[in-house]
Amino acid sequence: MGAHTSTVLIETDVVAGCIEEMAQFGAHPVAGMQRVVYTPPWVEACNRYSTWLEAEGVEVRRDAVGNVFGVLPGREAAPSILTGSHIDTALQGGRYDGTLGMIAGYLALRTLKRHFGKPRNTLECVAICDEEASRFHSNFWGARAIAGLIQQGEAESIFDSDGVSLADAMRASGLDPGRIPAARRDDIGTFVELHIEQGPILEREGIAVGVVSAITAIEQKQCLVRGRADHAGGCPMDARKDAVVAAADMIIAITSLAREMGAPGVATVGRINARPGSPNIVAAEVDFTIDVRHPEPAVHEKYSGLMARACQEIAAARGMEFHENLLLYQPATKSTPEVLDVIKGAASDLGITFREMTSGAGHDTQVLARAGIRRAMIFVPSRDGRSHSPDEFTALDDIVKGISTLTETLYRLAY
Amino acid sequence: MGAHTSTVLIETDVVAGCIEEMAQFGAHPVAGMQRVVYTPPWVEACNRYSTWLEAEGVEVRRDAVGNVFGVLPGREAAPSILTGSHIDTALQGGRYDGTLGMIAGYLALRTLKRHFGKPRNTLECVAICDEEASRFHSNFWGARAIAGLIQQGEAESIFDSDGVSLADAMRASGLDPGRIPAARRDDIGTFVELHIEQGPILEREGIAVGVVSAITAIEQKQCLVRGRADHAGGCPMDARKDAVVAAADMIIAITSLAREMGAPGVATVGRINARPGSPNIVAAEVDFTIDVRHPEPAVHEKYSGLMARACQEIAAARGMEFHENLLLYQPATKSTPEVLDVIKGAASDLGITFREMTSGAGHDTQVLARAGIRRAMIFVPSRDGRSHSPDEFTALDDIVKGISTLTETLYRLAY
């Protein structure tokens, strides 16, 4: 059997049908998708995924947290080759983020099983229960269960906005939080995740597939600038300690350093608030967030430090205070070079345009990497870079190329 | 009787006692004062003011909205000379804003009556019911009643945060909103208001008294910068339309233009919010307010226009939108030159240091000016420029100099 046959096997209308079917579960009443872990639309989507697999004669396994696996047992007792992505969506998100990788995994498995039968290594696809943390601050819940990284008692200590604990939400979906440790897997050798790019690079360059060499480091900090409240009429410009003006200078400095850091590095101030927040009072305090990302740890550390120092200096020069508080730190994750090479070889041999790139967003892949699993990702273009939005869209042609690359990759890894 | 005798007549301990007494009514449980129109502490303060006046044999008149006047009828049928300020406070404000001018008016009247008896012109002091609009969006309610500027039905259409209409609040304080038109006065010739500076200029220059030549024009606008939401990881720096970064540039431009406009001109961005306001999403929209003040209408108009144009240009250069909405416009109010001269002459002859200055804040004086009343204001220093804060403070020595200047001024105007 030729290694290139899989291209012709991914049928456009089947792909379109799967996307359409999944979009039924959790359609947001206004626009987009809202399929949140341990809710009825999420249960229905997991059931539909199982039904698809069962219809292909693929064995379905649900783990303790609700991750759904489709398993094609291999001929040899070798580590599993796993593919898939998450089945949950962002709040009022789109049809593609996560979902497309889950569908791609199912279609790759189905195609390979139909045409090549039993693999050498066990080949599995997965619908990961929760990546977006749209309901709970659950921080890659599904992938952490697989990686054995959930702390004891964690499910009891995280609550949704209605005060329901994650543990109770699991029970309401028929899952037993006491069994979480059983979800841990130590028999997965490789994970390949297909995902939308969530950025404009592939579209801008007219390339069908991104081969992800690293997932960025992400650092988020909460910053506080403390000046002094003054009467907006009574206080002359030169007597002010205006926290808004200082924050504006900081934002300009952060943006300028982000440009100096260069692509794929980025820095974002996404939230800003002034206190007391009255038009006629010079702001005493401003809160803002900084999100700094770069896939190279040394570059990331250097520029994160330069940004903090710039803010400190701006505050000090005005006799003001600057404080920062770490909200989140996710280290960078390099892809496994051998897996990367297999993907590149597959795309190349299939005549599919690709480029190596880094991921500016976090993914389940980085969590499985922490369990020592070999990994790499395949990106497909996001129209206009849209993501976490009802506007998410990837052209069917690009999707087919992405799934073909995935299928060929899995073939080379598992057969 | 010499024109300079009033200096020696203002007794420091009496002034201190009045400030202490008024601070009982509406002391905030944490710190500072909260004496809001048509509430029990406000009623008690008005009653205490009346008691003070009655104890001096001064006739008390309460008008339809609850302004309390103390009246010393004049020997001649000439327009009244009025002094005073507002009795209400900012939310968690201080002991001096408004209150000090009201106390000063009472003490000036008492001193002049005790020592010089019946004036030529009718001499009146007033505790204006509401200037801060701390409870209702009532916009100089007390002064507007005197100036005849309250619209019919207005009391029924303004509500506090509990949904109580201004009309019902009046009724609860024993006042009849149907009688509001009767509060209008057309027999006031001159109004002199003593007030704290609410800025640091007098303190910084070591001057006891400010003679206010004009009250600034105040323009407040709500601004909207519209960019595009993007994934903070997926979207490269050069592909963004980041509303926070554009707003930061606008704030820098506004601040730079405010410095160019020069003192006493000021511009303030006191409120800023980004949407969606998530650390990992490039902001689609930023709302902020601009407050621009200058006492010279031509300068005000020029710089307000330059600021708007700068924001438009910053938005246009980035392919973004900028919109602004007028929240408030109060034209500048010039003091009456003759009244200004009387105050300067009084301070000068009393050997009290003074400077001419403008007010960066709005005051009841500007509303009475709209009714054709001749006017000017006397400022006393605000320690560290603090105002609308429990930290408000003016040294007793400066207060005595301010009240002495007021007393001498009223003597020269009314006797």
PDB file of N, CA, C and O in Angstrom, chain B residues 3-11 81 83 103-113 115-116 123 192 194 342-343 346 350 352 378 399-415:
ATOM      1  N   ALA B   3     -13.396 100.741  57.749  1.00  0.00           N
ATOM      2  CA  ALA B   3     -13.680  99.631  56.858  1.00  0.00           C
ATOM      3  C   ALA B   3     -12.832  98.424  57.198  1.00  0.00           C
ATOM      4  O   ALA B   3     -13.066  97.340  56.687  1.00  0.00           O
ATOM      5  N   HIS B   4     -11.814  98.560  58.036  1.00  0.00           N
ATOM      6  CA  HIS B   4     -10.870  97.471  58.258  1.00  0.00           C
ATOM      7  C   HIS B   4     -11.096  96.741  59.558  1.00  0.00           C
ATOM      8  O   HIS B   4     -10.370  95.817  59.869  1.00  0.00           O
ATOM      9  N   THR B   5     -12.092  97.107  60.273  1.00  0.00           N
ATOM     10  CA  THR B   5     -12.277  96.522  61.598  1.00  0.00           C
ATOM     11  C   THR B   5     -12.656  95.052  61.549  1.00  0.00           C
ATOM     12  O   THR B   5     -12.443  94.326  62.517  1.00  0.00           O
ATOM     13  N   SER B   6     -13.211  94.606  60.447  1.00  0.00           N
ATOM     14  CA  SER B   6     -13.733  93.239  60.430  1.00  0.00           C
ATOM     15  C   SER B   6     -12.658  92.180  60.648  1.00  0.00           C
ATOM     16  O   SER B   6     -12.951  91.097  61.147  1.00  0.00           O
ATOM     17  N   THR B   7     -11.404  92.480  60.296  1.00  0.00           N
ATOM     18  CA  THR B   7     -10.342  91.480  60.542  1.00  0.00           C
ATOM     19  C   THR B   7     -10.342  90.963  61.950  1.00  0.00           C
ATOM     20  O   THR B   7     -10.197  89.768  62.191  1.00  0.00           O
ATOM     21  N   VAL B   8     -10.419  91.857  62.870  1.00  0.00           N
ATOM     22  CA  VAL B   8     -10.261  91.467  64.276  1.00  0.00           C
ATOM     23  C   VAL B   8     -11.521  90.805  64.796  1.00  0.00           C
ATOM     24  O   VAL B   8     -11.536  90.280  65.902  1.00  0.00           O
ATOM     25  N   LEU B   9     -12.570  90.841  64.035  1.00  0.00           N
ATOM     26  CA  LEU B   9     -13.846  90.397  64.572  1.00  0.00           C
ATOM     27  C   LEU B   9     -14.131  88.914  64.317  1.00  0.00           C
ATOM     28  O   LEU B   9     -15.041  88.359  64.906  1.00  0.00           O
ATOM     29  N   ILE B  10     -13.398  88.298  63.396  1.00  0.00           N
ATOM     30  CA  ILE B  10     -13.628  86.872  63.133  1.00  0.00           C
ATOM     31  C   ILE B  10     -12.810  86.067  64.140  1.00  0.00           C
ATOM     32  O   ILE B  10     -11.584  86.110  64.141  1.00  0.00           O
ATOM     33  N   GLU B  11     -13.509  85.366  65.003  1.00  0.00           N
ATOM     34  CA  GLU B  11     -12.823  84.662  66.094  1.00  0.00           C
ATOM     35  C   GLU B  11     -12.513  83.219  65.685  1.00  0.00           C
ATOM     36  O   GLU B  11     -13.407  82.469  65.328  1.00  0.00           O
ATOM     37  N   ILE B  81     -27.579  91.700  48.652  1.00  0.00           N
ATOM     38  CA  ILE B  81     -26.220  91.174  48.571  1.00  0.00           C
ATOM     39  C   ILE B  81     -26.276  89.802  49.237  1.00  0.00           C
ATOM     40  O   ILE B  81     -26.667  89.682  50.396  1.00  0.00           O
ATOM     41  N   THR B  83     -24.492  85.942  50.152  1.00  0.00           N
ATOM     42  CA  THR B  83     -23.270  85.138  50.284  1.00  0.00           C
ATOM     43  C   THR B  83     -23.650  83.744  50.773  1.00  0.00           C
ATOM     44  O   THR B  83     -24.710  83.553  51.354  1.00  0.00           O
ATOM     45  N   ILE B 103     -20.746  78.334  56.209  1.00  0.00           N
ATOM     46  CA  ILE B 103     -20.370  78.801  57.546  1.00  0.00           C
ATOM     47  C   ILE B 103     -19.827  80.240  57.452  1.00  0.00           C
ATOM     48  O   ILE B 103     -20.167  81.110  58.276  1.00  0.00           O
ATOM     49  N   ALA B 104     -19.000  80.475  56.429  1.00  0.00           N
ATOM     50  CA  ALA B 104     -18.404  81.813  56.253  1.00  0.00           C
ATOM     51  C   ALA B 104     -19.498  82.869  56.093  1.00  0.00           C
ATOM     52  O   ALA B 104     -19.409  83.961  56.667  1.00  0.00           O
ATOM     53  N   GLY B 105     -20.542  82.533  55.323  1.00  0.00           N
ATOM     54  CA  GLY B 105     -21.634  83.485  55.106  1.00  0.00           C
ATOM     55  C   GLY B 105     -22.337  83.805  56.416  1.00  0.00           C
ATOM     56  O   GLY B 105     -22.612  84.981  56.727  1.00  0.00           O
ATOM     57  N   TYR B 106     -22.611  82.738  57.189  1.00  0.00           N
ATOM     58  CA  TYR B 106     -23.261  82.944  58.489  1.00  0.00           C
ATOM     59  C   TYR B 106     -22.399  83.822  59.381  1.00  0.00           C
ATOM     60  O   TYR B 106     -22.873  84.795  59.982  1.00  0.00           O
ATOM     61  N   LEU B 107     -21.088  83.518  59.461  1.00  0.00           N
ATOM     62  CA  LEU B 107     -20.217  84.259  60.371  1.00  0.00           C
ATOM     63  C   LEU B 107     -20.035  85.703  59.912  1.00  0.00           C
ATOM     64  O   LEU B 107     -19.949  86.620  60.740  1.00  0.00           O
ATOM     65  N   ALA B 108     -19.992  85.909  58.604  1.00  0.00           N
ATOM     66  CA  ALA B 108     -19.865  87.279  58.084  1.00  0.00           C
ATOM     67  C   ALA B 108     -21.108  88.087  58.463  1.00  0.00           C
ATOM     68  O   ALA B 108     -21.013  89.214  58.966  1.00  0.00           O
ATOM     69  N   LEU B 109     -22.293  87.485  58.248  1.00  0.00           N
ATOM     70  CA  LEU B 109     -23.538  88.174  58.578  1.00  0.00           C
ATOM     71  C   LEU B 109     -23.609  88.499  60.068  1.00  0.00           C
ATOM     72  O   LEU B 109     -23.955  89.613  60.471  1.00  0.00           O
ATOM     73  N   ARG B 110     -23.279  87.512  60.877  1.00  0.00           N
ATOM     74  CA  ARG B 110     -23.322  87.666  62.338  1.00  0.00           C
ATOM     75  C   ARG B 110     -22.381  88.787  62.765  1.00  0.00           C
ATOM     76  O   ARG B 110     -22.749  89.652  63.576  1.00  0.00           O
ATOM     77  N   THR B 111     -21.171  88.776  62.201  1.00  0.00           N
ATOM     78  CA  THR B 111     -20.185  89.777  62.572  1.00  0.00           C
ATOM     79  C   THR B 111     -20.656  91.178  62.174  1.00  0.00           C
ATOM     80  O   THR B 111     -20.584  92.131  62.955  1.00  0.00           O
ATOM     81  N   LEU B 112     -21.161  91.288  60.964  1.00  0.00           N
ATOM     82  CA  LEU B 112     -21.600  92.602  60.475  1.00  0.00           C
ATOM     83  C   LEU B 112     -22.816  93.092  61.257  1.00  0.00           C
ATOM     84  O   LEU B 112     -22.903  94.267  61.619  1.00  0.00           O
ATOM     85  N   LYS B 113     -23.763  92.178  61.549  1.00  0.00           N
ATOM     86  CA  LYS B 113     -24.953  92.581  62.315  1.00  0.00           C
ATOM     87  C   LYS B 113     -24.557  93.038  63.715  1.00  0.00           C
ATOM     88  O   LYS B 113     -25.007  94.083  64.193  1.00  0.00           O
ATOM     89  N   HIS B 115     -21.790  94.193  64.791  1.00  0.00           N
ATOM     90  CA  HIS B 115     -20.942  95.370  64.910  1.00  0.00           C
ATOM     91  C   HIS B 115     -21.417  96.563  64.123  1.00  0.00           C
ATOM     92  O   HIS B 115     -21.072  97.686  64.458  1.00  0.00           O
ATOM     93  N   PHE B 116     -22.181  96.310  63.066  1.00  0.00           N
ATOM     94  CA  PHE B 116     -22.583  97.450  62.228  1.00  0.00           C
ATOM     95  C   PHE B 116     -24.096  97.551  62.051  1.00  0.00           C
ATOM     96  O   PHE B 116     -24.578  98.443  61.367  1.00  0.00           O
ATOM     97  N   LEU B 123     -28.916  92.220  53.204  1.00  0.00           N
ATOM     98  CA  LEU B 123     -27.759  91.321  53.203  1.00  0.00           C
ATOM     99  C   LEU B 123     -28.264  89.930  53.596  1.00  0.00           C
ATOM    100  O   LEU B 123     -28.951  89.789  54.602  1.00  0.00           O
ATOM    101  N   VAL B 192     -21.546  86.584  46.460  1.00  0.00           N
ATOM    102  CA  VAL B 192     -20.121  86.338  46.721  1.00  0.00           C
ATOM    103  C   VAL B 192     -20.015  84.997  47.442  1.00  0.00           C
ATOM    104  O   VAL B 192     -20.611  84.816  48.502  1.00  0.00           O
ATOM    105  N   LEU B 194     -17.619  82.057  49.078  1.00  0.00           N
ATOM    106  CA  LEU B 194     -16.313  81.591  49.548  1.00  0.00           C
ATOM    107  C   LEU B 194     -16.285  80.076  49.405  1.00  0.00           C
ATOM    108  O   LEU B 194     -17.269  79.396  49.701  1.00  0.00           O
ATOM    109  N   VAL B 342     -13.803  94.875  44.441  1.00  0.00           N
ATOM    110  CA  VAL B 342     -14.137  95.072  45.856  1.00  0.00           C
ATOM    111  C   VAL B 342     -13.405  94.024  46.696  1.00  0.00           C
ATOM    112  O   VAL B 342     -12.823  94.344  47.738  1.00  0.00           O
ATOM    113  N   ILE B 343     -13.404  92.787  46.234  1.00  0.00           N
ATOM    114  CA  ILE B 343     -12.726  91.725  47.002  1.00  0.00           C
ATOM    115  C   ILE B 343     -11.232  92.023  47.086  1.00  0.00           C
ATOM    116  O   ILE B 343     -10.625  91.940  48.166  1.00  0.00           O
ATOM    117  N   ALA B 346     -10.595  94.757  49.479  1.00  0.00           N
ATOM    118  CA  ALA B 346     -10.788  94.329  50.867  1.00  0.00           C
ATOM    119  C   ALA B 346      -9.568  93.559  51.359  1.00  0.00           C
ATOM    120  O   ALA B 346      -8.998  93.870  52.418  1.00  0.00           O
ATOM    121  N   LEU B 350      -6.811  94.776  54.156  1.00  0.00           N
ATOM    122  CA  LEU B 350      -6.677  93.978  55.397  1.00  0.00           C
ATOM    123  C   LEU B 350      -5.283  93.385  55.521  1.00  0.00           C
ATOM    124  O   LEU B 350      -4.979  92.706  56.504  1.00  0.00           O
ATOM    125  N   ILE B 352      -4.057  91.018  53.679  1.00  0.00           N
ATOM    126  CA  ILE B 352      -4.124  89.572  53.452  1.00  0.00           C
ATOM    127  C   ILE B 352      -3.561  89.276  52.062  1.00  0.00           C
ATOM    128  O   ILE B 352      -3.968  89.905  51.078  1.00  0.00           O
ATOM    129  N   ILE B 378     -14.336  83.835  46.412  1.00  0.00           N
ATOM    130  CA  ILE B 378     -13.119  83.889  47.232  1.00  0.00           C
ATOM    131  C   ILE B 378     -12.684  82.450  47.496  1.00  0.00           C
ATOM    132  O   ILE B 378     -13.487  81.644  47.973  1.00  0.00           O
ATOM    133  N   ILE B 399      -8.558  80.078  56.841  1.00  0.00           N
ATOM    134  CA  ILE B 399     -10.017  80.230  56.836  1.00  0.00           C
ATOM    135  C   ILE B 399     -10.404  81.587  57.403  1.00  0.00           C
ATOM    136  O   ILE B 399     -11.249  82.301  56.852  1.00  0.00           O
ATOM    137  N   VAL B 400      -9.761  81.953  58.507  1.00  0.00           N
ATOM    138  CA  VAL B 400     -10.078  83.245  59.139  1.00  0.00           C
ATOM    139  C   VAL B 400      -9.762  84.387  58.167  1.00  0.00           C
ATOM    140  O   VAL B 400     -10.547  85.332  58.032  1.00  0.00           O
ATOM    141  N   LYS B 401      -8.648  84.254  57.437  1.00  0.00           N
ATOM    142  CA  LYS B 401      -8.313  85.302  56.454  1.00  0.00           C
ATOM    143  C   LYS B 401      -9.349  85.349  55.332  1.00  0.00           C
ATOM    144  O   LYS B 401      -9.728  86.425  54.867  1.00  0.00           O
ATOM    145  N   GLY B 402      -9.812  84.186  54.928  1.00  0.00           N
ATOM    146  CA  GLY B 402     -10.835  84.137  53.878  1.00  0.00           C
ATOM    147  C   GLY B 402     -12.140  84.762  54.359  1.00  0.00           C
ATOM    148  O   GLY B 402     -12.749  85.570  53.646  1.00  0.00           O
ATOM    149  N   ILE B 403     -12.567  84.392  55.558  1.00  0.00           N
ATOM    150  CA  ILE B 403     -13.839  84.931  56.069  1.00  0.00           C
ATOM    151  C   ILE B 403     -13.710  86.435  56.339  1.00  0.00           C
ATOM    152  O   ILE B 403     -14.654  87.205  56.126  1.00  0.00           O
ATOM    153  N   SER B 404     -12.529  86.849  56.782  1.00  0.00           N
ATOM    154  CA  SER B 404     -12.308  88.279  56.998  1.00  0.00           C
ATOM    155  C   SER B 404     -12.438  89.036  55.685  1.00  0.00           C
ATOM    156  O   SER B 404     -13.067  90.104  55.618  1.00  0.00           O
ATOM    157  N   THR B 405     -11.847  88.486  54.624  1.00  0.00           N
ATOM    158  CA  THR B 405     -11.943  89.125  53.303  1.00  0.00           C
ATOM    159  C   THR B 405     -13.399  89.174  52.859  1.00  0.00           C
ATOM    160  O   THR B 405     -13.875  90.195  52.344  1.00  0.00           O
ATOM    161  N   LEU B 406     -14.127  88.075  53.072  1.00  0.00           N
ATOM    162  CA  LEU B 406     -15.543  88.040  52.712  1.00  0.00           C
ATOM    163  C   LEU B 406     -16.329  89.084  53.500  1.00  0.00           C
ATOM    164  O   LEU B 406     -17.153  89.819  52.935  1.00  0.00           O
ATOM    165  N   THR B 407     -16.074  89.130  54.800  1.00  0.00           N
ATOM    166  CA  THR B 407     -16.823  90.048  55.666  1.00  0.00           C
ATOM    167  C   THR B 407     -16.594  91.497  55.234  1.00  0.00           C
ATOM    168  O   THR B 407     -17.537  92.287  55.090  1.00  0.00           O
ATOM    169  N   GLU B 408     -15.321  91.818  55.003  1.00  0.00           N
ATOM    170  CA  GLU B 408     -14.983  93.177  54.570  1.00  0.00           C
ATOM    171  C   GLU B 408     -15.623  93.483  53.200  1.00  0.00           C
ATOM    172  O   GLU B 408     -16.130  94.575  52.971  1.00  0.00           O
ATOM    173  N   THR B 409     -15.615  92.494  52.327  1.00  0.00           N
ATOM    174  CA  THR B 409     -16.227  92.658  51.001  1.00  0.00           C
ATOM    175  C   THR B 409     -17.723  92.948  51.130  1.00  0.00           C
ATOM    176  O   THR B 409     -18.254  93.873  50.495  1.00  0.00           O
ATOM    177  N   LEU B 410     -18.395  92.183  51.975  1.00  0.00           N
ATOM    178  CA  LEU B 410     -19.845  92.367  52.148  1.00  0.00           C
ATOM    179  C   LEU B 410     -20.128  93.726  52.799  1.00  0.00           C
ATOM    180  O   LEU B 410     -21.123  94.391  52.468  1.00  0.00           O
ATOM    181  N   TYR B 411     -19.243  94.083  53.710  1.00  0.00           N
ATOM    182  CA  TYR B 411     -19.400  95.401  54.354  1.00  0.00           C
ATOM    183  C   TYR B 411     -19.368  96.489  53.286  1.00  0.00           C
ATOM    184  O   TYR B 411     -20.214  97.381  53.245  1.00  0.00           O
ATOM    185  N   ARG B 412     -18.384  96.360  52.372  1.00  0.00           N
ATOM    186  CA  ARG B 412     -18.225  97.388  51.337  1.00  0.00           C
ATOM    187  C   ARG B 412     -19.378  97.355  50.325  1.00  0.00           C
ATOM    188  O   ARG B 412     -19.739  98.394  49.769  1.00  0.00           O
ATOM    189  N   LEU B 413     -19.954  96.203  50.134  1.00  0.00           N
ATOM    190  CA  LEU B 413     -21.056  96.093  49.167  1.00  0.00           C
ATOM    191  C   LEU B 413     -22.398  96.482  49.763  1.00  0.00           C
ATOM    192  O   LEU B 413     -23.257  97.035  49.072  1.00  0.00           O
ATOM    193  N   ALA B 414     -22.609  96.186  51.051  1.00  0.00           N
ATOM    194  CA  ALA B 414     -23.966  96.296  51.611  1.00  0.00           C
ATOM    195  C   ALA B 414     -24.148  97.447  52.593  1.00  0.00           C
ATOM    196  O   ALA B 414     -25.288  97.809  52.899  1.00  0.00           O
ATOM    197  N   TYR B 415     -23.032  97.936  53.101  1.00  0.00           N
ATOM    198  CA  TYR B 415     -23.196  99.013  54.109  1.00  0.00           C
ATOM    199  C   TYR B 415     -22.916 100.394  53.520  1.00  0.00           C
ATOM    200  O   TYR B 415     -22.518 100.524  52.363  1.00  0.00           O
TER     201      TYR B 415
END
